[in-house]
Coordinates of C-alpha atoms in Angstrom, one line a residue:
M1 CA -119.4 -94.9 -40.9
G2 CA -116.3 -96.4 -39.0
D3 CA -116.7 -98.7 -36.0
G4 CA -116.5 -96.0 -33.4
T5 CA -119.2 -94.0 -35.0
R6 CA -121.2 -97.1 -35.5
A7 CA -121.1 -98.3 -32.0
V8 CA -121.7 -95.0 -30.5
R9 CA -125.0 -94.6 -32.6
A10 CA -126.1 -98.1 -32.8
G11 CA -129.7 -98.9 -32.0
L12 CA -130.7 -95.4 -31.1
P13 CA -134.3 -94.9 -32.0
E14 CA -135.5 -91.7 -34.3
P15 CA -135.1 -88.5 -32.2
H16 CA -138.1 -86.9 -30.6
K17 CA -138.0 -83.7 -28.8
Y18 CA -137.6 -83.8 -25.1
E19 CA -137.1 -87.4 -25.2
P20 CA -134.0 -89.1 -24.1
T21 CA -131.5 -90.3 -27.0
L22 CA -131.8 -93.5 -25.5
P23 CA -135.0 -94.7 -23.7
G24 CA -134.6 -95.9 -20.1
P25 CA -135.5 -99.5 -19.6
V26 CA -139.1 -100.8 -19.8
F27 CA -140.2 -103.3 -17.0
A28 CA -143.4 -104.7 -18.1
A29 CA -144.9 -108.3 -17.9
H30 CA -148.0 -107.2 -19.8
Y31 CA -148.9 -104.5 -22.1
H32 CA -152.5 -102.9 -22.5
L33 CA -153.8 -105.3 -25.5
P34 CA -157.6 -104.5 -26.4
G35 CA -158.9 -106.3 -29.1
E36 CA -156.6 -108.6 -31.5
P37 CA -153.2 -109.2 -30.3
T38 CA -151.6 -107.6 -33.5
G39 CA -148.9 -105.3 -32.1
P40 CA -145.3 -105.9 -31.6
Y41 CA -145.6 -106.2 -27.7
T42 CA -148.0 -108.4 -26.2
Y43 CA -146.3 -110.0 -23.0
G44 CA -142.9 -109.8 -21.6
R45 CA -141.5 -113.1 -22.0
D46 CA -142.0 -112.6 -26.0
E47 CA -140.9 -109.1 -26.4
N48 CA -139.6 -105.8 -24.7
P49 CA -138.9 -102.7 -26.3
T50 CA -135.6 -102.3 -24.6
W51 CA -134.6 -105.7 -26.2
T52 CA -135.6 -104.3 -29.6
H53 CA -133.3 -101.4 -29.2
L54 CA -130.3 -103.8 -28.4
E55 CA -131.4 -106.1 -30.8
R56 CA -130.8 -103.5 -33.6
A57 CA -127.7 -102.0 -32.1
I58 CA -125.9 -105.3 -32.2
G59 CA -127.3 -106.2 -35.8
E60 CA -125.7 -102.7 -36.9
L61 CA -122.4 -104.1 -35.4
E62 CA -122.8 -107.7 -36.8
A63 CA -123.6 -106.6 -40.3
P64 CA -122.8 -103.0 -41.0
G65 CA -125.0 -101.5 -43.6
E66 CA -127.4 -104.0 -43.8
P67 CA -129.3 -104.0 -40.2
D68 CA -132.7 -104.8 -41.4
G69 CA -131.6 -107.9 -43.1
V70 CA -130.1 -109.4 -39.7
E71 CA -132.1 -111.3 -37.2
T72 CA -130.5 -110.9 -33.6
V73 CA -132.2 -112.5 -30.8
V74 CA -130.7 -111.3 -27.1
F75 CA -130.5 -113.8 -24.4
A76 CA -130.1 -114.3 -20.5
S77 CA -126.4 -115.3 -20.8
G78 CA -124.0 -116.9 -23.5
M79 CA -124.8 -120.4 -22.6
A80 CA -128.6 -119.5 -23.4
A81 CA -127.6 -118.3 -26.8
I82 CA -125.6 -121.2 -27.6
S83 CA -128.0 -123.7 -26.1
A84 CA -130.7 -121.9 -28.3
V85 CA -128.9 -122.7 -31.5
L86 CA -128.2 -126.1 -30.9
F87 CA -131.5 -127.3 -29.6
S88 CA -133.5 -125.1 -32.3
Q89 CA -131.9 -126.6 -35.1
L90 CA -130.8 -130.4 -34.1
K91 CA -133.4 -133.1 -33.6
A92 CA -132.8 -137.0 -33.0
G93 CA -130.7 -138.5 -35.6
D94 CA -128.9 -135.5 -36.5
A95 CA -124.9 -135.0 -36.1
V96 CA -123.2 -131.9 -35.1
V97 CA -119.4 -131.1 -35.1
L98 CA -118.2 -129.3 -31.9
P99 CA -114.8 -128.5 -31.3
S100 CA -112.8 -130.3 -28.8
D101 CA -110.7 -127.5 -27.4
G102 CA -113.7 -124.9 -26.8
Y103 CA -115.4 -123.5 -24.1
Q104 CA -115.5 -125.4 -20.8
A105 CA -119.3 -125.9 -20.9
L106 CA -119.5 -127.7 -24.2
P107 CA -119.0 -131.2 -23.0
L108 CA -122.1 -130.6 -20.5
L109 CA -124.0 -129.6 -24.0
R110 CA -122.4 -132.9 -25.5
E111 CA -124.0 -135.0 -22.7
Q112 CA -127.5 -133.4 -23.3
L113 CA -127.5 -133.4 -26.9
E114 CA -126.4 -137.1 -27.0
A115 CA -129.3 -137.6 -24.4
Y116 CA -131.8 -136.5 -27.1
G117 CA -130.3 -138.7 -29.6
I118 CA -128.2 -136.5 -31.6
E119 CA -124.6 -137.4 -32.5
V120 CA -121.7 -135.4 -31.6
R121 CA -118.2 -135.2 -33.1
T122 CA -115.6 -133.3 -31.8
A123 CA -111.9 -131.9 -33.4
P124 CA -109.4 -129.6 -32.5
T125 CA -109.7 -126.0 -33.8
G126 CA -106.4 -125.5 -35.4
G127 CA -105.6 -126.7 -38.6
D128 CA -109.2 -126.7 -39.4
A129 CA -109.4 -130.1 -38.3
Q130 CA -113.0 -130.2 -37.8
L131 CA -113.2 -130.9 -41.6
A132 CA -112.3 -134.3 -41.3
V133 CA -115.5 -135.0 -39.5
L134 CA -118.0 -132.9 -41.3
D135 CA -119.4 -135.4 -43.7
G136 CA -123.3 -136.2 -42.9
A137 CA -123.6 -133.2 -40.1
R138 CA -126.5 -131.2 -39.9
L139 CA -124.5 -128.4 -37.9
L140 CA -121.0 -127.2 -37.8
W141 CA -119.9 -125.4 -34.7
I142 CA -116.9 -123.3 -34.7
E143 CA -114.9 -121.2 -31.9
T144 CA -112.3 -119.0 -32.8
P145 CA -110.2 -118.1 -31.6
S146 CA -110.6 -121.0 -29.2
N147 CA -111.0 -120.5 -25.5
P148 CA -108.4 -120.8 -23.7
G149 CA -105.9 -121.8 -26.2
L150 CA -106.3 -119.1 -28.6
D151 CA -106.2 -121.6 -31.7
V152 CA -107.6 -120.1 -34.8
C153 CA -109.5 -121.9 -38.1
D154 CA -110.2 -120.5 -41.3
I155 CA -113.8 -119.5 -41.3
R156 CA -114.2 -119.1 -45.1
R157 CA -112.9 -122.4 -45.7
L158 CA -114.9 -124.5 -43.2
V159 CA -117.9 -122.6 -44.1
A160 CA -117.6 -123.6 -47.9
A161 CA -116.8 -126.9 -46.9
A162 CA -120.0 -127.0 -44.5
H163 CA -122.3 -125.5 -46.9
D164 CA -120.9 -128.1 -49.7
R165 CA -122.3 -130.8 -47.4
G166 CA -125.5 -129.3 -46.6
A167 CA -124.5 -128.2 -43.1
L168 CA -125.3 -125.0 -41.2
V169 CA -122.3 -123.1 -39.5
A170 CA -122.6 -121.3 -36.1
V171 CA -119.6 -119.3 -35.1
D172 CA -118.8 -118.6 -31.2
N173 CA -117.5 -115.1 -31.8
T174 CA -117.1 -114.2 -28.0
L175 CA -113.4 -113.5 -28.1
A176 CA -113.3 -111.2 -31.1
T177 CA -116.7 -109.4 -30.8
P178 CA -118.0 -108.1 -33.9
L179 CA -115.5 -105.4 -34.1
G180 CA -112.6 -107.9 -34.6
Q181 CA -114.3 -110.6 -36.8
R182 CA -117.6 -110.6 -38.4
P183 CA -118.8 -114.3 -38.9
L184 CA -121.9 -113.6 -40.9
E185 CA -119.6 -111.6 -43.4
L186 CA -117.6 -114.5 -43.6
G187 CA -120.3 -116.6 -44.5
A188 CA -121.6 -118.3 -41.4
D189 CA -125.3 -118.6 -40.8
F190 CA -124.9 -118.0 -37.0
S191 CA -123.0 -115.5 -35.1
V192 CA -123.1 -116.1 -31.4
A193 CA -121.7 -114.5 -28.4
S194 CA -121.5 -114.5 -24.7
D195 CA -121.9 -110.7 -24.3
T196 CA -121.2 -110.8 -20.8
K197 CA -117.4 -110.5 -22.0
G198 CA -116.1 -107.8 -24.4
M199 CA -119.5 -106.6 -25.9
T200 CA -120.4 -105.1 -22.6
G201 CA -116.9 -105.0 -21.0
H202 CA -117.6 -104.0 -17.5
G203 CA -118.1 -107.4 -15.8
D204 CA -121.3 -106.6 -14.4
I205 CA -123.9 -108.2 -16.8
L206 CA -124.6 -111.4 -17.9
L207 CA -126.1 -111.4 -21.5
G208 CA -125.9 -113.5 -24.8
H209 CA -127.1 -112.9 -28.7
V210 CA -127.6 -114.9 -31.8
A211 CA -127.5 -112.9 -35.0
C212 CA -128.2 -114.4 -38.3
R213 CA -129.5 -113.3 -41.9
D214 CA -132.1 -115.8 -42.6
A215 CA -135.4 -115.3 -40.8
R216 CA -136.4 -118.8 -41.2
L217 CA -133.4 -119.9 -39.4
A218 CA -134.0 -117.1 -36.6
A219 CA -137.7 -118.1 -36.1
P220 CA -136.7 -121.3 -34.1
V221 CA -134.1 -119.5 -32.1
R222 CA -136.7 -116.9 -31.0
R223 CA -139.4 -119.5 -30.2
W224 CA -136.7 -121.4 -28.2
R225 CA -136.2 -118.5 -26.1
K226 CA -139.8 -118.1 -26.0
I227 CA -140.2 -121.9 -24.5
A228 CA -137.3 -122.0 -22.2
G229 CA -137.7 -118.5 -21.0
A230 CA -134.1 -117.6 -21.2
I231 CA -135.0 -114.0 -21.8
P232 CA -132.5 -110.8 -20.3
G233 CA -133.9 -108.5 -17.6
P234 CA -134.8 -104.9 -19.3
M235 CA -132.0 -103.5 -16.9
E236 CA -129.5 -105.8 -18.2
A237 CA -130.6 -105.0 -21.8
W238 CA -130.2 -101.2 -21.3
L239 CA -127.1 -101.3 -19.5
A240 CA -125.6 -103.6 -22.5
H241 CA -126.7 -101.1 -24.7
R242 CA -125.3 -98.4 -23.0
S243 CA -122.0 -100.3 -22.7
L244 CA -122.0 -100.7 -26.7
A245 CA -121.1 -97.0 -27.2
T246 CA -117.4 -97.8 -25.6
L247 CA -117.0 -101.0 -27.6
S248 CA -114.8 -99.4 -30.1
L249 CA -112.6 -97.7 -27.5
R250 CA -112.4 -100.7 -25.3
V251 CA -111.2 -103.0 -28.3
E252 CA -108.9 -100.8 -29.3
R253 CA -107.1 -100.0 -26.0
Q254 CA -107.3 -103.7 -24.9
C255 CA -106.1 -105.4 -28.1
A256 CA -103.2 -103.0 -28.1
N257 CA -102.6 -103.8 -24.7
A258 CA -102.8 -107.5 -25.2
L259 CA -100.2 -107.2 -28.0
V260 CA -97.8 -105.3 -25.7
L261 CA -98.1 -107.7 -22.9
A262 CA -97.5 -110.7 -25.4
E263 CA -94.5 -109.3 -26.6
A264 CA -92.9 -108.6 -23.0
L265 CA -93.9 -112.1 -22.2
M266 CA -92.1 -113.3 -25.2
R267 CA -88.8 -112.4 -23.4
R268 CA -89.2 -114.4 -20.4
D269 CA -87.4 -117.5 -20.0
D270 CA -89.9 -118.6 -17.4
V271 CA -92.8 -118.3 -19.8
S272 CA -93.7 -121.0 -22.3
G273 CA -96.9 -121.9 -24.5
L274 CA -97.4 -118.0 -25.3
R275 CA -100.5 -117.4 -27.5
Y276 CA -101.8 -114.5 -28.8
P277 CA -103.0 -114.4 -32.4
G278 CA -101.9 -111.1 -32.9
L279 CA -97.9 -112.1 -32.4
P280 CA -96.5 -112.4 -36.1
G281 CA -94.9 -115.7 -34.8
D282 CA -98.0 -117.2 -33.5
P283 CA -99.3 -120.4 -35.1
S284 CA -102.6 -118.9 -35.6
H285 CA -101.6 -115.4 -36.8
Q286 CA -101.5 -116.0 -40.7
V287 CA -105.2 -117.3 -40.6
A288 CA -106.4 -114.8 -38.2
A289 CA -104.8 -111.7 -40.4
G290 CA -106.9 -112.8 -43.2
Q291 CA -110.5 -112.7 -41.0
M292 CA -109.7 -110.2 -38.0
W293 CA -109.4 -107.0 -37.4
H294 CA -108.5 -107.1 -34.0
Y295 CA -106.9 -110.3 -32.2
G296 CA -108.7 -110.0 -29.0
S297 CA -107.8 -109.0 -25.4
V298 CA -107.1 -112.6 -24.1
V299 CA -103.2 -113.9 -24.0
S300 CA -102.5 -117.4 -22.6
F301 CA -99.2 -118.8 -21.6
V302 CA -97.9 -121.4 -19.1
L303 CA -95.7 -121.2 -16.2
P304 CA -93.5 -124.0 -14.9
D305 CA -95.9 -125.5 -12.4
R306 CA -99.2 -125.0 -10.3
G307 CA -97.3 -123.4 -7.5
R308 CA -95.4 -120.8 -9.6
A309 CA -98.7 -120.0 -11.5
E310 CA -100.7 -119.6 -7.9
R311 CA -98.0 -117.3 -6.5
F312 CA -98.0 -115.4 -9.9
L313 CA -101.6 -114.6 -9.5
E314 CA -101.3 -114.0 -5.8
A315 CA -98.6 -111.3 -6.6
L316 CA -100.4 -109.4 -8.9
R317 CA -101.8 -105.8 -7.7
L318 CA -103.5 -104.5 -11.0
V319 CA -105.0 -107.9 -12.0
D320 CA -107.9 -109.5 -10.3
D321 CA -107.8 -113.6 -10.1
A322 CA -111.1 -114.0 -11.7
T323 CA -112.7 -116.2 -14.4
S324 CA -114.3 -114.5 -17.6
F325 CA -112.7 -112.1 -19.9
G326 CA -113.1 -109.1 -21.9
G327 CA -113.5 -106.6 -19.0
V328 CA -112.0 -103.0 -18.7
R329 CA -109.9 -104.4 -15.7
S330 CA -107.7 -107.0 -16.5
T331 CA -108.2 -110.4 -14.9
A332 CA -106.2 -113.8 -14.7
E333 CA -106.7 -117.1 -13.7
R334 CA -104.9 -120.5 -13.4
R335 CA -107.3 -122.2 -16.0
G336 CA -106.5 -126.0 -14.5
R337 CA -108.4 -125.2 -11.4
W338 CA -111.6 -125.8 -13.2
G339 CA -110.5 -129.3 -14.3
G340 CA -112.5 -129.0 -17.5
D341 CA -110.1 -127.9 -19.8
A342 CA -107.0 -130.0 -21.1
V343 CA -104.1 -127.7 -20.3
P344 CA -101.1 -127.7 -17.9
E345 CA -101.4 -126.9 -14.5
G346 CA -99.6 -123.8 -14.6
F347 CA -101.7 -122.6 -17.6
I348 CA -102.8 -118.9 -17.1
R349 CA -105.6 -117.2 -19.1
F350 CA -104.9 -113.4 -19.0
S351 CA -107.7 -111.3 -19.8
V352 CA -106.0 -107.8 -20.7
G353 CA -108.0 -104.6 -19.5
A354 CA -107.9 -101.1 -20.5
E355 CA -105.1 -100.1 -17.9
D356 CA -102.0 -98.1 -19.1
A357 CA -99.7 -100.5 -20.8
E358 CA -96.7 -99.7 -19.0
D359 CA -98.2 -100.0 -15.8
L360 CA -99.7 -103.5 -16.5
V361 CA -96.5 -104.8 -18.0
A362 CA -94.6 -103.6 -14.9
D363 CA -97.2 -105.1 -12.5
V364 CA -96.8 -108.7 -14.6
L365 CA -93.3 -108.6 -14.7
R366 CA -92.9 -107.8 -11.0
A367 CA -95.2 -110.8 -10.3
L368 CA -93.4 -113.1 -12.6
D369 CA -90.2 -112.2 -10.6
E370 CA -91.8 -112.8 -7.3
A371 CA -93.2 -116.0 -8.2
A372 CA -90.0 -117.3 -9.2
R373 CA -88.5 -116.7 -5.8
P374 CA -88.4 -120.0 -4.0
A375 CA -91.4 -120.1 -1.5
E376 CA -90.4 -119.6 2.3

């Protein structure tokens, strides 16, 4: 089956006469439980039928053709999923390698890991630089494409090197989604994502997941969810499953739009530092083309200064000034306002939505022209 067919049908239960194709959310803290607790559902913090359908659906997308061989665990947010892998797999005395140019919350995780006696090493994503600090590590954490700089590393190469050294590999696949890149097929032990972004795509759900093939690795991740209580609400899980049906449509449209926008931005003299892995001239394109089918919906670029960037964002009409990415409605932000990323003051992270490409490009070019005029 193709990705579109798979996304539409992923995780659906066997059909029963007069029952809905996708059962509604199950709101239950406890279940009828006479005798010994041998069934699948005993208490609402441990399992929920709505999670089960969603976890199976995500497993079908992460590893097509072998969903039963994939353990998927859904979480209340992407950070809950990331934390579950790190804190369930590492202990005092271990070493972990993180990207130095990854998601803004990774430095907060570093502080907590070090407080627990775990050594944290960092290196940039580009050029597979994490290889240089891999020896003796227990876990390698990869984020590719990186957020917000959009550098790409060779997953196969890093996985092979890590496994040779006895290290596990987790890949943050948030930007690509399983329809753009499948880390488990590239050899990674864990595929992790914030499903708040492209997976659900409407900017109205906080969710995350961890997928892996090895049940022995998945068990402590699931146990961590139980201990931390980082569980998704049943309504959020149901809405996420519903949203997966349009994932292929959204990814194809948004990635196509992102390429059109990136090509338009290439022709602007007031735009520098343009990055999009789908551009043939992008520094990461060759590596990305070897492991990605779609290059994501995020484009990054730099305007001359903070003032120009803020005037540009204010002039946009079809694009909201908001954080996060992957939604059907385009958003953009001056990333430096948060203070956690090593980016210039005029750095723009642009999340491309599903609008008509012509309308979106026209709005962006008009806003750039307005921003270039001297402030009154």
